[in-house]
Short mmCIF file of C-alpha atoms and ligand atoms in Angstrom, two decimals:
data_model
loop_
_atom_site.label_atom_id
_atom_site.label_comp_id
_atom_site.label_asym_id
_atom_site.label_seq_id
_atom_site.Cartn_x
_atom_site.Cartn_y
_atom_site.Cartn_z
CA MET C 277 25.65 12.38 19.22
CA ASP C 278 28.69 11.31 17.24
CA ILE C 279 27.81 9.19 14.21
CA SER C 280 30.65 6.71 14.80
CA TYR C 281 29.44 6.19 18.35
CA ILE C 282 25.90 5.55 17.14
CA LEU C 283 26.98 3.11 14.44
CA ASN C 284 29.62 1.25 16.44
CA HIS C 285 28.38 1.27 20.05
CA LEU C 286 24.94 2.71 20.76
CA GLY C 287 22.45 0.10 21.96
CA GLU C 288 25.02 -2.66 22.21
CA GLU C 289 25.18 -4.12 25.71
CA ARG C 290 28.13 -6.39 25.11
CA GLU C 291 28.51 -7.46 28.73
CA ASN C 292 25.11 -9.16 28.38
CA TYR C 293 26.36 -11.50 25.67
CA TYR C 294 29.88 -12.65 26.57
CA ASN C 295 31.43 -9.35 25.35
CA ALA C 296 30.93 -10.42 21.77
CA VAL C 297 31.81 -7.46 19.55
CA SER C 298 29.10 -8.32 17.06
CA PRO C 299 25.70 -8.72 18.69
CA PRO C 300 23.97 -12.09 18.64
CA VAL C 301 20.93 -12.84 16.51
CA PHE C 302 18.28 -13.43 19.15
CA GLN C 303 16.52 -15.95 16.94
CA THR C 304 13.67 -16.53 19.34
CA SER C 305 9.96 -15.91 19.10
CA ASN C 306 9.37 -16.27 22.81
CA PHE C 307 10.81 -15.19 26.18
CA ARG C 308 10.34 -16.90 29.56
CA PHE C 309 9.64 -15.33 32.96
CA LYS C 310 10.92 -16.42 36.35
CA ASP C 311 7.62 -15.85 38.14
CA VAL C 312 4.11 -14.46 37.77
CA ALA C 313 5.13 -11.04 39.09
CA ALA C 314 7.73 -10.71 36.31
CA LEU C 315 5.15 -11.72 33.73
CA ARG C 316 2.64 -9.23 35.15
CA LEU C 317 5.26 -6.46 35.02
CA ALA C 318 6.12 -7.26 31.39
CA PHE C 319 2.47 -7.07 30.36
CA THR C 320 2.41 -3.43 31.49
CA ASN C 321 4.76 -2.44 28.67
CA GLU C 322 5.16 -4.79 25.73
CA LYS C 323 7.35 -2.25 23.92
CA LYS C 324 9.90 -2.17 26.72
CA TYR C 325 10.02 -5.76 28.00
CA HIS C 326 10.75 -8.87 25.98
CA ILE C 327 7.63 -11.02 25.78
CA TYR C 328 7.21 -12.13 22.18
CA SER C 329 9.17 -11.18 19.05
CA ARG C 330 6.25 -9.73 17.11
CA GLY C 331 6.64 -6.92 19.62
CA ASN C 332 10.11 -6.46 21.05
CA ASN C 333 13.22 -8.49 20.24
CA PRO C 334 16.71 -7.64 21.59
CA THR C 335 18.44 -7.71 18.19
CA VAL C 336 15.76 -5.52 16.64
CA GLU C 337 16.00 -3.23 19.68
CA ILE C 338 19.69 -2.50 18.99
CA LEU C 339 18.82 -1.52 15.43
CA ARG C 340 15.93 0.66 16.62
CA LYS C 341 18.16 2.64 18.96
CA LYS C 342 20.75 3.27 16.27
CA ILE C 343 18.41 4.40 13.49
CA ALA C 344 16.42 6.64 15.86
CA ALA C 345 19.61 8.34 17.02
CA LEU C 346 20.85 8.73 13.43
CA ALA C 347 17.61 10.52 12.50
CA GLY C 348 17.47 12.58 15.69
CA ALA C 349 14.13 10.93 16.51
CA ASP C 350 12.96 9.72 19.94
CA ASP C 351 12.20 6.24 18.74
CA ALA C 352 12.04 3.93 15.74
CA LEU C 353 10.01 0.95 14.65
CA VAL C 354 11.40 -1.57 12.19
CA PHE C 355 9.07 -3.26 9.72
CA ALA C 356 9.33 -6.20 7.34
CA SER C 357 9.31 -3.78 4.38
CA GLY C 358 9.29 -0.11 3.50
CA ALA C 359 5.76 -0.59 2.18
CA ALA C 360 4.65 -1.86 5.62
CA ALA C 361 6.22 1.17 7.33
CA VAL C 362 4.40 3.52 4.92
CA ALA C 363 1.09 1.72 5.45
CA ALA C 364 1.42 1.70 9.26
CA ALA C 365 2.31 5.41 9.37
CA VAL C 366 -0.66 6.43 7.24
CA ILE C 367 -3.21 4.04 8.76
CA ALA C 368 -2.25 5.21 12.25
CA ASN C 369 -3.14 8.78 11.35
CA VAL C 370 -6.34 8.59 9.36
CA LYS C 371 -9.79 7.04 9.71
CA ALA C 372 -12.95 6.61 7.64
CA GLY C 373 -14.27 9.94 6.36
CA GLU C 374 -10.87 11.63 6.56
CA HIS C 375 -8.53 12.84 3.87
CA VAL C 376 -4.85 12.66 2.92
CA VAL C 377 -2.91 15.08 0.72
CA CYS C 378 -0.01 13.34 -1.01
CA VAL C 379 2.67 14.48 -3.40
CA GLN C 380 2.08 13.12 -6.90
CA LYS C 381 4.24 10.30 -8.29
CA PRO C 382 5.21 8.78 -4.94
CA TYR C 383 6.52 5.21 -4.72
CA SER C 384 4.06 2.98 -6.58
CA TRP C 385 2.76 1.11 -3.52
CA THR C 386 2.27 4.37 -1.63
CA HIS C 387 0.16 5.48 -4.58
CA LYS C 388 -1.87 2.24 -4.44
CA LEU C 389 -2.28 2.45 -0.66
CA LEU C 390 -3.84 5.90 -0.95
CA ASN C 391 -5.75 5.55 -4.20
CA GLU C 392 -7.02 1.97 -3.97
CA PHE C 393 -6.50 0.26 -0.60
CA LEU C 394 -7.58 3.01 1.80
CA VAL C 395 -10.44 4.11 -0.48
CA ARG C 396 -12.11 0.80 0.47
CA PHE C 397 -12.08 1.98 4.09
CA GLY C 398 -13.54 5.41 3.36
CA VAL C 399 -10.32 7.43 3.24
CA GLN C 400 -9.91 9.84 0.31
CA SER C 401 -6.66 11.23 -1.05
CA THR C 402 -5.65 14.14 -3.25
CA MET C 403 -2.38 13.92 -5.19
CA VAL C 404 -0.69 17.26 -5.83
CA ASP C 405 2.27 18.62 -7.77
CA GLY C 406 4.60 19.12 -4.83
CA THR C 407 7.00 21.55 -6.50
CA SER C 408 4.76 24.37 -5.21
CA THR C 409 3.73 24.49 -1.53
CA GLN C 410 0.63 26.41 -2.58
CA ASN C 411 -0.70 23.22 -4.18
CA PHE C 412 -0.70 21.55 -0.74
CA ALA C 413 -2.49 24.55 0.77
CA ASP C 414 -5.12 24.44 -1.99
CA ALA C 415 -5.75 20.71 -1.47
CA ILE C 416 -6.32 20.87 2.30
CA GLN C 417 -9.92 20.15 3.33
CA PRO C 418 -11.55 20.44 6.77
CA ASN C 419 -11.13 16.63 7.15
CA THR C 420 -7.46 16.48 6.03
CA ARG C 421 -5.46 14.66 8.72
CA THR C 422 -2.23 13.76 6.98
CA ILE C 423 0.18 15.15 4.39
CA PHE C 424 2.46 12.59 2.74
CA LEU C 425 5.74 13.70 1.14
CA GLU C 426 8.46 11.92 -0.77
CA SER C 427 11.36 14.25 -1.51
CA PRO C 428 12.94 13.60 -3.87
CA ASN C 429 10.99 10.85 -5.59
CA THR C 430 13.08 8.11 -7.10
CA PHE C 431 12.49 8.41 -10.85
CA THR C 432 12.13 12.09 -11.78
CA PHE C 433 13.33 13.53 -8.44
CA GLU C 434 10.89 16.41 -7.89
CA LEU C 435 11.34 17.94 -4.42
CA GLN C 436 8.95 19.47 -1.95
CA ASN C 437 9.97 22.39 0.23
CA ILE C 438 9.90 20.43 3.49
CA GLN C 439 10.03 23.37 5.89
CA GLU C 440 7.25 25.23 4.07
CA VAL C 441 4.98 22.18 4.01
CA VAL C 442 5.66 21.49 7.71
CA LYS C 443 4.71 25.08 8.57
CA LEU C 444 1.49 24.81 6.57
CA ALA C 445 0.60 21.46 8.17
CA LYS C 446 1.18 22.75 11.70
CA GLN C 447 -1.18 25.68 11.03
CA HIS C 448 -3.90 23.14 10.20
CA ASN C 449 -3.00 20.56 12.86
CA ILE C 450 -2.11 18.03 10.17
CA ILE C 451 0.41 15.19 10.64
CA THR C 452 3.31 15.14 8.17
CA ILE C 453 4.88 11.92 6.91
CA ILE C 454 7.88 11.78 4.57
CA ASP C 455 9.43 8.94 2.64
CA ASN C 456 13.12 9.87 3.02
CA SER C 457 14.51 6.74 1.35
CA TYR C 458 16.51 8.61 -1.32
CA CYS C 459 18.65 10.67 1.10
CA THR C 460 18.62 8.53 4.27
CA SER C 461 18.54 10.29 7.64
CA LEU C 462 22.18 11.26 7.17
CA GLY C 463 21.43 13.05 3.92
CA GLN C 464 18.23 14.89 4.85
CA ARG C 465 17.31 15.94 8.40
CA CYS C 466 13.53 15.59 8.19
CA ILE C 467 12.79 15.23 11.92
CA GLU C 468 14.84 18.35 12.61
CA MET C 469 12.84 20.16 9.92
CA GLY C 470 9.69 19.35 11.90
CA ILE C 471 8.33 16.31 10.06
CA ASP C 472 6.25 14.07 12.36
CA ILE C 473 7.05 10.68 10.83
CA GLU C 474 10.04 9.79 8.68
CA ILE C 475 9.88 6.54 6.68
CA HIS C 476 12.58 4.61 4.88
CA SER C 477 12.73 1.60 2.69
CA ALA C 478 15.67 -0.02 4.52
CA SER C 479 15.89 -2.38 1.55
CA LYS C 480 17.77 0.42 -0.25
CA HIS C 481 20.78 2.37 1.13
CA TYR C 482 20.38 1.21 4.74
CA GLY C 483 20.54 -2.46 3.76
CA GLY C 484 23.01 -1.67 1.01
CA HIS C 485 23.69 -5.25 -0.09
CA SER C 486 20.45 -6.19 -1.90
CA ASP C 487 19.78 -9.01 0.54
CA VAL C 488 17.15 -7.65 2.95
CA VAL C 489 13.66 -6.18 2.54
CA ALA C 490 12.79 -3.94 5.50
CA GLY C 491 11.36 -0.58 6.51
CA TYR C 492 12.08 2.09 9.16
CA LEU C 493 9.62 4.42 10.85
CA LEU C 494 11.05 7.28 12.95
CA CYS C 495 9.07 9.66 15.13
CA ASN C 496 8.54 11.03 18.64
CA GLN C 497 7.79 8.84 21.66
CA VAL C 498 4.05 9.44 21.79
CA MET C 499 3.60 8.55 18.11
CA ALA C 500 5.91 5.51 18.39
CA ASP C 501 3.97 4.16 21.38
CA LYS C 502 0.69 4.72 19.58
CA ILE C 503 1.80 2.95 16.37
CA PHE C 504 3.47 0.12 18.30
CA ALA C 505 0.35 -0.61 20.35
CA SER C 506 -1.87 -0.71 17.29
CA GLU C 507 -0.58 -0.98 13.70
CA TYR C 508 2.76 -2.58 14.60
CA LEU C 509 1.35 -5.41 16.70
CA ASN C 510 -1.89 -5.74 14.76
CA LEU C 511 -0.55 -5.84 11.21
CA GLY C 512 2.34 -7.96 12.47
CA ALA C 513 4.72 -6.80 9.74
CA ASN C 514 7.72 -7.06 12.07
CA ILE C 515 11.24 -7.78 10.86
CA SER C 516 12.99 -11.08 11.64
CA PRO C 517 15.89 -10.95 14.13
CA HIS C 518 18.24 -12.21 11.43
CA ASP C 519 17.30 -9.45 8.99
CA ALA C 520 17.68 -6.90 11.80
CA TRP C 521 21.18 -8.25 12.43
CA LEU C 522 22.05 -7.82 8.75
CA LEU C 523 20.84 -4.22 8.93
CA ILE C 524 22.98 -3.52 12.02
CA ARG C 525 25.97 -4.85 10.11
CA SER C 526 25.05 -2.67 7.12
CA LEU C 527 24.88 0.46 9.29
CA ARG C 528 28.59 0.17 10.12
CA THR C 529 29.45 1.04 6.51
CA LEU C 530 26.56 3.39 5.64
CA PRO C 531 28.61 6.63 5.64
CA ILE C 532 31.47 5.23 3.56
CA ARG C 533 29.07 3.63 1.09
CA LEU C 534 27.18 6.90 0.68
CA GLU C 535 30.42 8.81 0.19
CA LYS C 536 31.71 6.45 -2.48
CA ILE C 537 28.35 6.38 -4.26
CA LYS C 538 28.12 10.17 -4.27
CA ASN C 539 31.64 10.62 -5.66
CA THR C 540 31.06 8.14 -8.47
CA THR C 541 27.60 9.53 -9.27
CA ASP C 542 28.90 13.10 -9.48
CA LYS C 543 31.58 12.06 -11.98
CA ILE C 544 29.21 10.03 -14.16
CA VAL C 545 26.54 12.74 -14.12
CA GLU C 546 29.09 15.39 -15.08
CA TRP C 547 30.31 13.26 -17.98
CA LEU C 548 26.80 12.45 -19.23
CA GLU C 549 25.67 16.07 -19.07
CA THR C 550 27.89 16.98 -22.02
CA HIS C 551 27.60 13.66 -23.84
CA PRO C 552 26.30 14.06 -27.43
CA GLN C 553 23.96 11.07 -27.11
CA ILE C 554 22.26 12.38 -23.97
CA GLU C 555 19.39 14.83 -24.26
CA LYS C 556 19.00 15.56 -20.57
CA VAL C 557 20.22 14.44 -17.14
CA ILE C 558 17.86 14.65 -14.17
CA TYR C 559 19.75 14.83 -10.87
CA PRO C 560 18.95 17.15 -7.94
CA PHE C 561 22.55 18.32 -7.48
CA SER C 562 22.95 19.21 -11.19
CA LYS C 563 23.02 22.94 -11.91
CA SER C 564 20.45 22.28 -14.64
CA PHE C 565 17.95 20.74 -12.17
CA PRO C 566 14.91 23.07 -11.88
CA GLN C 567 14.92 22.87 -8.07
CA TYR C 568 18.71 22.96 -7.68
CA ASP C 569 18.64 25.76 -5.06
CA LEU C 570 16.08 23.95 -2.91
CA ALA C 571 18.03 20.70 -3.27
CA LYS C 572 21.20 22.39 -2.03
CA LYS C 573 19.26 23.99 0.83
CA GLN C 574 17.50 20.96 2.28
CA MET C 575 19.55 17.95 1.12
CA LEU C 576 22.95 17.32 2.68
CA TRP C 577 23.60 14.41 0.36
CA CYS C 578 22.61 13.40 -3.15
CA GLY C 579 23.79 10.36 -5.05
CA GLY C 580 23.19 6.98 -6.57
CA LEU C 581 19.96 7.55 -8.40
CA PHE C 582 19.55 9.82 -11.42
CA SER C 583 17.73 9.61 -14.74
CA VAL C 584 18.64 10.50 -18.29
CA GLN C 585 16.76 11.07 -21.49
CA LEU C 586 18.63 9.29 -24.23
CA LYS C 587 18.90 10.88 -27.69
CA ALA C 588 17.07 7.97 -29.26
CA LYS C 589 14.89 7.99 -32.36
CA ASN C 590 12.55 5.33 -31.05
CA VAL C 591 11.91 2.78 -28.31
CA GLU C 592 13.91 0.15 -30.17
CA GLU C 593 17.04 2.27 -29.75
CA VAL C 594 16.37 2.68 -26.03
CA GLU C 595 16.03 -1.10 -25.76
CA THR C 596 19.21 -1.71 -27.79
CA PHE C 597 21.14 0.64 -25.50
CA CYS C 598 19.80 -0.92 -22.30
CA ASN C 599 20.26 -4.49 -23.54
CA ALA C 600 23.91 -3.72 -24.34
CA LEU C 601 24.73 -2.75 -20.72
CA LYS C 602 26.82 -5.34 -18.89
CA GLN C 603 28.13 -3.92 -15.61
CA PHE C 604 24.82 -2.11 -15.10
CA MET C 605 22.16 -4.76 -14.53
CA LEU C 606 18.58 -4.24 -15.66
CA ALA C 607 16.60 -4.36 -12.44
CA VAL C 608 14.26 -2.48 -10.13
CA SER C 609 15.25 -1.34 -6.64
CA TRP C 610 18.51 0.44 -5.81
CA GLY C 611 20.76 1.20 -2.83
CA GLY C 612 22.83 -1.99 -3.07
CA TYR C 613 26.45 -2.49 -4.13
CA GLU C 614 25.49 -3.23 -7.74
CA SER C 615 24.85 -0.61 -10.41
CA LEU C 616 21.49 -0.75 -12.13
CA ALA C 617 19.44 0.63 -14.98
CA VAL C 618 15.70 0.61 -15.58
CA PRO C 619 14.06 2.22 -18.62
CA ALA C 620 10.64 3.85 -18.30
CA CYS C 621 9.60 2.11 -21.52
CA SER C 622 9.56 -1.20 -19.60
CA PHE C 623 6.66 0.07 -17.47
CA ASN C 624 4.17 0.29 -20.26
CA PRO C 625 3.09 -2.95 -21.89
CA ARG C 626 1.19 -1.13 -24.61
CA ARG C 627 4.19 0.93 -25.64
CA GLN C 628 2.35 4.21 -25.53
CA TYR C 629 4.61 6.93 -24.22
CA ASP C 630 2.45 10.01 -24.38
CA ASP C 631 2.81 10.73 -20.67
CA ALA C 632 5.02 13.79 -20.38
CA ALA C 633 6.17 12.60 -16.94
CA PHE C 634 7.71 9.37 -18.22
CA PRO C 635 8.92 9.90 -21.81
CA PHE C 636 9.88 6.84 -23.89
CA ASN C 637 13.59 7.69 -23.73
CA LEU C 638 13.81 8.06 -19.94
CA ILE C 639 16.23 5.67 -18.19
CA ARG C 640 16.93 5.60 -14.48
CA PHE C 641 20.41 4.67 -13.34
CA TYR C 642 21.64 3.64 -9.93
CA ILE C 643 25.35 3.91 -9.20
CA GLY C 644 26.50 1.29 -6.73
CA LEU C 645 29.98 0.59 -5.40
CA ASP C 646 31.53 -0.03 -8.82
CA ASP C 647 34.49 2.10 -9.82
CA VAL C 648 33.80 5.01 -12.12
CA GLU C 649 35.99 3.66 -14.95
CA ILE C 650 34.17 0.35 -15.37
CA LEU C 651 30.79 2.10 -15.41
CA THR C 652 31.95 4.72 -17.92
CA GLU C 653 33.38 1.99 -20.17
CA ASP C 654 30.11 0.10 -19.99
CA LEU C 655 28.08 3.17 -20.96
CA LYS C 656 30.53 4.01 -23.77
CA GLN C 657 30.21 0.58 -25.40
CA ALA C 658 26.40 0.75 -25.08
CA PHE C 659 26.38 4.20 -26.75
CA THR C 660 28.27 2.78 -29.74
CA LYS C 661 25.38 0.35 -30.34
CA ILE C 662 23.00 3.23 -31.20
CA GLU C 663 25.34 5.57 -33.07
C1 PLP S 8 11.53 0.66 -2.43
C2 PLP S 8 10.82 1.85 -1.94
C3 PLP S 8 9.73 1.75 -1.06
C4 PLP S 8 9.18 0.42 -0.61
O1 PLP S 8 10.09 -0.24 0.18
P1 PLP S 8 10.12 -1.86 0.29
O2 PLP S 8 11.19 -2.07 1.27
O3 PLP S 8 10.42 -2.35 -1.09
O4 PLP S 8 8.78 -2.28 0.74
C5 PLP S 8 9.14 2.91 -0.59
N1 PLP S 8 9.59 4.11 -1.00
C6 PLP S 8 10.62 4.24 -1.85
C7 PLP S 8 11.05 5.60 -2.24
C8 PLP S 8 11.27 3.12 -2.35
O5 PLP S 8 12.27 3.27 -3.21
#
């Protein structure tokens, strides 16, 4: 299906709302029925009919159709956050006494879900270095039901070989879930590579304006029906119609935002790679990236997020550099219009940086919709503060 058609027309039944070009926000919790027979019919399929907005809402439905088509999935569910989508996907596919294999260093709340929350309900998890598929094979137990991937992760960008892990999982009848937030469905075709459930934090690139927190879950029809009838309705972490409307609006510009972000990121990364005050740049589409070949093979798009190791003598210098940034704001999250920086040294209140994974001089950047010149100028003036 053509991407422009999906973004601009799919799911929009304009004749049903006065031919308005932009769909209405169906800001309603409830829907009325003309008679008992209609009510009885609706109760047979809460996912299809409009009964109550914790289940199905017409504005949310438009968004669901578009994001499912973009991913090449049968169906989509939209949650109030990426974290809720992750939790629903995992909880739907594991029960007490069962086991999850997860890539190490996933998003922090994915880590907590698996290593704290679900442990209370008798679910065990093993975290593995995902740069080798063999590590997944070695971690599989007779009770392993789910493998959770996040490729790349969003701080140090290690990848997993998606097709290899899918093949392994299918041999063992294990469900695969991937957090595809970095690439979006346009930038990495996870469903086509055989992944069972693709998750996104829609708060990032999909939202794109730093004004909505939401999550997407994409999968086949059987899985979508199963999750809808249980986790979706039971946890009740549904999105509001207004936020769904904002996300529909954001979809119209997703491809051009990604293109601009990629172009700017490539230029900044190239410049930083030879900069005398930079020790190392970590970016999947850099030739120096250890998994460059795999990145080029399975990712159609790379941009926005990358990390650097600053040539700094101590943490104070890292702080001086970061504090000097003006156009780049110091903040978590990413995927919006604004460019951001977050140093790893802010994570550790005790200022002990012995963890090889997050060295003291590691800084993550996000390139938003700013022009390359203003960002380069900002970095240049910050570099002068630590010369
Ligand atoms: C932000 C993020 C999440 C969580 O999404 P929320 O919308 O903040 O709940 C999950 N995974 C990744 C990779 C993220 O960056």
